[in-house]
Short mmCIF file of C-alpha atoms in Angstrom, two decimals:
data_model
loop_
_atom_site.label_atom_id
_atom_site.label_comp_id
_atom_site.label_asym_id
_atom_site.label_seq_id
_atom_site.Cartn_x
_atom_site.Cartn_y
_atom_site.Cartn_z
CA UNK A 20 0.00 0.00 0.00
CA UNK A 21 1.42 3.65 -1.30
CA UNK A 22 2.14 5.92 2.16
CA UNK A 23 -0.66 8.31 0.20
CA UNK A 24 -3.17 5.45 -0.11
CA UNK A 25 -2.64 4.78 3.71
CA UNK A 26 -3.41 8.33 4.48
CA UNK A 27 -6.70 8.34 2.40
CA UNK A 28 -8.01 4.91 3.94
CA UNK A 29 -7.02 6.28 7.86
CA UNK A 30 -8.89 9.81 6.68
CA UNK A 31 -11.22 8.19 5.61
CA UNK A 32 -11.93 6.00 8.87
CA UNK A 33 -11.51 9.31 10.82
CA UNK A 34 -13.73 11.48 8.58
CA UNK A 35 -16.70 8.37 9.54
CA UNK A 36 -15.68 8.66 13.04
CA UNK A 37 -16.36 12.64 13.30
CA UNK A 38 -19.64 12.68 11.00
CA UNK A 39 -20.84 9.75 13.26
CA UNK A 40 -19.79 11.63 16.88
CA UNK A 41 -21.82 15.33 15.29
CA UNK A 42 -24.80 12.82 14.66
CA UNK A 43 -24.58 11.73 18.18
CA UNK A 44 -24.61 15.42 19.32
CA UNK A 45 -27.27 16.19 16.80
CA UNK A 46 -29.50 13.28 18.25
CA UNK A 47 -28.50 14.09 21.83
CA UNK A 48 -29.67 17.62 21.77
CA UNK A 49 -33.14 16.08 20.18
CA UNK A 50 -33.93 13.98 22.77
CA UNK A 51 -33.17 16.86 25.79
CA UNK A 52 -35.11 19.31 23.59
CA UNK A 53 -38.08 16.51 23.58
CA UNK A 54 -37.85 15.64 26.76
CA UNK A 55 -37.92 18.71 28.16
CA UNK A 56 -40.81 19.63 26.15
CA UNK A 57 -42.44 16.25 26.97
CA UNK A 58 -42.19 17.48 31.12
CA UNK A 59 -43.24 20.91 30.32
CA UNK A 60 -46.60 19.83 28.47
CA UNK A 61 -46.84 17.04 31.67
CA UNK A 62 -47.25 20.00 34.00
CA UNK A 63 -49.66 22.02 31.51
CA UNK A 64 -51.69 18.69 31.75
CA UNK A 65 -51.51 17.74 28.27
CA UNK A 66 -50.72 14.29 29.01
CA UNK A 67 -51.25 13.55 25.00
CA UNK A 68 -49.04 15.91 23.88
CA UNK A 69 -45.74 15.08 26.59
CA UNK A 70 -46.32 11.45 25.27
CA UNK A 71 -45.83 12.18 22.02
CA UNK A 72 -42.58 14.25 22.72
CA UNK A 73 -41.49 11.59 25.13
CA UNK A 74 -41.89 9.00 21.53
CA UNK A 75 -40.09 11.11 19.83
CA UNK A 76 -37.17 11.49 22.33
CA UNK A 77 -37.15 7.55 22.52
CA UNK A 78 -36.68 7.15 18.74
CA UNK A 79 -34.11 9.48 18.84
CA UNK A 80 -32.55 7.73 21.56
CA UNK A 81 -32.65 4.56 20.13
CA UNK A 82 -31.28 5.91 16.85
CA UNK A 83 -28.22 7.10 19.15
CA UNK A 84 -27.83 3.68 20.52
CA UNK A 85 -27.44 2.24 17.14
CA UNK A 86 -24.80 5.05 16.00
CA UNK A 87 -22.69 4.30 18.99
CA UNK A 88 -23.21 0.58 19.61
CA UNK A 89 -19.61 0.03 17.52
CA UNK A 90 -17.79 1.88 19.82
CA UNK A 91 -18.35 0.72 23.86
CA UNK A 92 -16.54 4.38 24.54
CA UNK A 93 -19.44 6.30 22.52
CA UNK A 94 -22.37 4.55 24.27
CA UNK A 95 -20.76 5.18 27.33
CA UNK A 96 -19.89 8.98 26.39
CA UNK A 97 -21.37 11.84 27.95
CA UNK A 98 -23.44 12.47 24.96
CA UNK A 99 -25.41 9.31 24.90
CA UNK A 100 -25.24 9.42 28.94
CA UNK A 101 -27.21 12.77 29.12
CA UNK A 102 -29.47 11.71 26.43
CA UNK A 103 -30.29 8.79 28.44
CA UNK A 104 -30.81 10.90 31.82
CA UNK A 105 -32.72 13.19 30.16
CA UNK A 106 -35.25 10.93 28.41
CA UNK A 107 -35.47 9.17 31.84
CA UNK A 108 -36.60 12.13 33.84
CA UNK A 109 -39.21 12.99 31.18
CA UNK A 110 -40.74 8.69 31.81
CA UNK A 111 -40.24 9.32 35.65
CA UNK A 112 -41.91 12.66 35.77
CA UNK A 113 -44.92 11.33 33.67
CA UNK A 114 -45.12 7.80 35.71
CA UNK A 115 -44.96 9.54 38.91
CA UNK A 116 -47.49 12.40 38.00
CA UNK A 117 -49.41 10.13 36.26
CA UNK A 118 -49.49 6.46 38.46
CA UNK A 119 -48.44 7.88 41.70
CA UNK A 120 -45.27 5.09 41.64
CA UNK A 121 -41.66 4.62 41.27
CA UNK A 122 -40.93 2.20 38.57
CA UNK A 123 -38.09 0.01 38.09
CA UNK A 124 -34.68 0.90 36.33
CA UNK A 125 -35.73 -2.16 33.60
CA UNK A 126 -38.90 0.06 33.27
CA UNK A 127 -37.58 2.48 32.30
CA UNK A 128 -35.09 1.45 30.00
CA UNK A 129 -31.50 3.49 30.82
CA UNK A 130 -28.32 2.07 32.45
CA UNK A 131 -29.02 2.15 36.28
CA UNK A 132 -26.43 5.03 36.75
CA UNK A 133 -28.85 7.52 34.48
CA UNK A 134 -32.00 6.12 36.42
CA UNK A 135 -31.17 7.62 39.61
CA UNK A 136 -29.41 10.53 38.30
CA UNK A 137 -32.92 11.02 36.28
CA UNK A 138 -34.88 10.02 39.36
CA UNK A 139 -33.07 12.84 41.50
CA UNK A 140 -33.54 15.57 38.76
CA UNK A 141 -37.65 14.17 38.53
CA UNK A 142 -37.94 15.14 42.44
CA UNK A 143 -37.44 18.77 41.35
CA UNK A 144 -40.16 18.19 38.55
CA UNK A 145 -42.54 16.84 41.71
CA UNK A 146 -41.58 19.82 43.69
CA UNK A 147 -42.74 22.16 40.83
CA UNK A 148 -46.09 19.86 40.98
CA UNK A 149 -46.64 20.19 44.17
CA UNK A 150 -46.53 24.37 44.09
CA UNK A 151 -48.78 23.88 41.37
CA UNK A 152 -51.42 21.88 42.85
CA UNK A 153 -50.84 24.36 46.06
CA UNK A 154 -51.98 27.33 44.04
CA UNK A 155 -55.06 25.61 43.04
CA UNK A 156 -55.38 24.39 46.61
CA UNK A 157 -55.26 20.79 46.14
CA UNK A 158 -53.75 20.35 48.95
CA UNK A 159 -54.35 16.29 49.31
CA UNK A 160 -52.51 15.98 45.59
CA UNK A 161 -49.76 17.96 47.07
CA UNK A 162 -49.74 16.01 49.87
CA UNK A 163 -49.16 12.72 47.76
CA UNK A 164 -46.66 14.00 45.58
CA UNK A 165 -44.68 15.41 48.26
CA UNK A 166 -44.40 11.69 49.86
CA UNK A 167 -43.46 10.82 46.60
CA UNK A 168 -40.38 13.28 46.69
CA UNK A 169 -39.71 12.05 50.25
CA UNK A 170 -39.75 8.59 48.96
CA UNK A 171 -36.98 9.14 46.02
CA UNK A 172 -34.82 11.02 48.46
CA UNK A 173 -34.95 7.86 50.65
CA UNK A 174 -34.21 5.65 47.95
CA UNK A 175 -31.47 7.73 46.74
CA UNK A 176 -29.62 7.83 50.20
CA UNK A 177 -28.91 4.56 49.64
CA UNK A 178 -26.62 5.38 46.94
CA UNK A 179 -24.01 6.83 48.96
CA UNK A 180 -21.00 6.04 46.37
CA UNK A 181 -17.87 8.07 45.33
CA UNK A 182 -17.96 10.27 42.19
CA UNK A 183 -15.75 7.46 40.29
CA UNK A 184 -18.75 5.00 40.54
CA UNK A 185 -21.70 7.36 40.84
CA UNK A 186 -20.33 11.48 39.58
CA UNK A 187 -22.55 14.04 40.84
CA UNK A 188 -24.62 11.94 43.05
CA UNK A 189 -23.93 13.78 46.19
CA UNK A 190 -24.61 17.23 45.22
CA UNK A 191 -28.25 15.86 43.55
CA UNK A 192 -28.89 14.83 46.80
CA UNK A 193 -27.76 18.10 48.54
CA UNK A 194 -30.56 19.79 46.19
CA UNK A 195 -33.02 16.92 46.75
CA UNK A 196 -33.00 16.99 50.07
CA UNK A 197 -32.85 21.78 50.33
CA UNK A 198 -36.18 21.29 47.67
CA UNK A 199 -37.84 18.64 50.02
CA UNK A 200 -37.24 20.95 53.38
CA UNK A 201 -38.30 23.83 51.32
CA UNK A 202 -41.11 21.49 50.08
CA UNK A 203 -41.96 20.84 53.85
CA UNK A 204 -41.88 24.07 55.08
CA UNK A 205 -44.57 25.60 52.30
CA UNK A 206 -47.01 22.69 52.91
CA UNK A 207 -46.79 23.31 56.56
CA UNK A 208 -47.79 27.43 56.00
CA UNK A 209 -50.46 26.19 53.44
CA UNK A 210 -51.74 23.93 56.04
CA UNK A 211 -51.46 26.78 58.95
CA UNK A 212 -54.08 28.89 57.12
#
């Protein structure tokens, strides 16, 4: 092999390799803009809608396992690792608004280090439902999704790993557990009146 056809077959490989990583950031970006979209229309109530942006955000995650699932250091990349998070929050936030339950990892369909990363981020999404239902003075709906917050922080306490295995978990907990006091403390004054 000529040293200039060596150069065009390794360009070539590494040309495939960059078009393939901007698709994964393409498709990443997708699936936090749907999911995000899918949790905002959850807490409008337009359960239809968020589960069609939540489809959307699972085709596009799927797509992003299939781009990466040659390379073990792609799927396990931030940008499919985000993706994943992100897309789990959105199926948390909808079972737990919409069931009243926390569902398995399996359930939900991301590696178990996204789940409770995604589970912590989804108390925040509970805490904004629980303000909500305050202002329209449902307090017993409050009530239930607060235990539900309550519930995930328990859970995640028993999680208490080092960033190497688990990065980020402790400071998600830190803000779980300031948005459940904070939680607390406006359901007891709504209660007081």
């Amino acid at each position: 092999m000529s040293p200039s056809e060596r150069v065009e077959r390794l360009r070539k490989y590494l040309d495939e390799e960059l078009e393939r990583r901007e698709r994964l950031q393409d498709l990443s970006r997708e699936v936090v803009r749907f999911s995000a979209r899918s949790i905002f229309a959850l807490h409008r109530g337009e359960e239809e809608i968020a589960e069609g942006f939540l489809a959307k955000a699972r085709e596009k995650l799927q797509e992003m396992s299939s781009l990466a699932e040659r390379d073990p250091n792609l799927l396990a990349s931030g940008l499919v690792r985000s993706a994943q998070q992100e897309y789990g929050e959105a199926l948390l936030v909808k079972l737990l608004l919409k069931e009243g339950r926390l569902p398995e990892p399996e359930e939900v369909g991301i590696p178990y280090e996204c789940y409770l990363m995604a589970l912590a981020d989804a108390a925040g999404e509970l805490r904004r439902a629980v303000l909500d239902r305050l202002r329209k003075g449902e307090a017993q709906s409050a009530e239930r999704l607060f235990n539900l917050m309550e519930e995930i922080y328990e859970f995640l306490v028993e999680f208490d790993y080092p960033d190497a295995v688990l990065p980020g978990m402790k400071r998600k907990l830190d803000l779980v557990r300031g948005m459940i006091e904070r939680t607390r403390g406006e359901l007891t004054v709504f209660w007081k009146k």
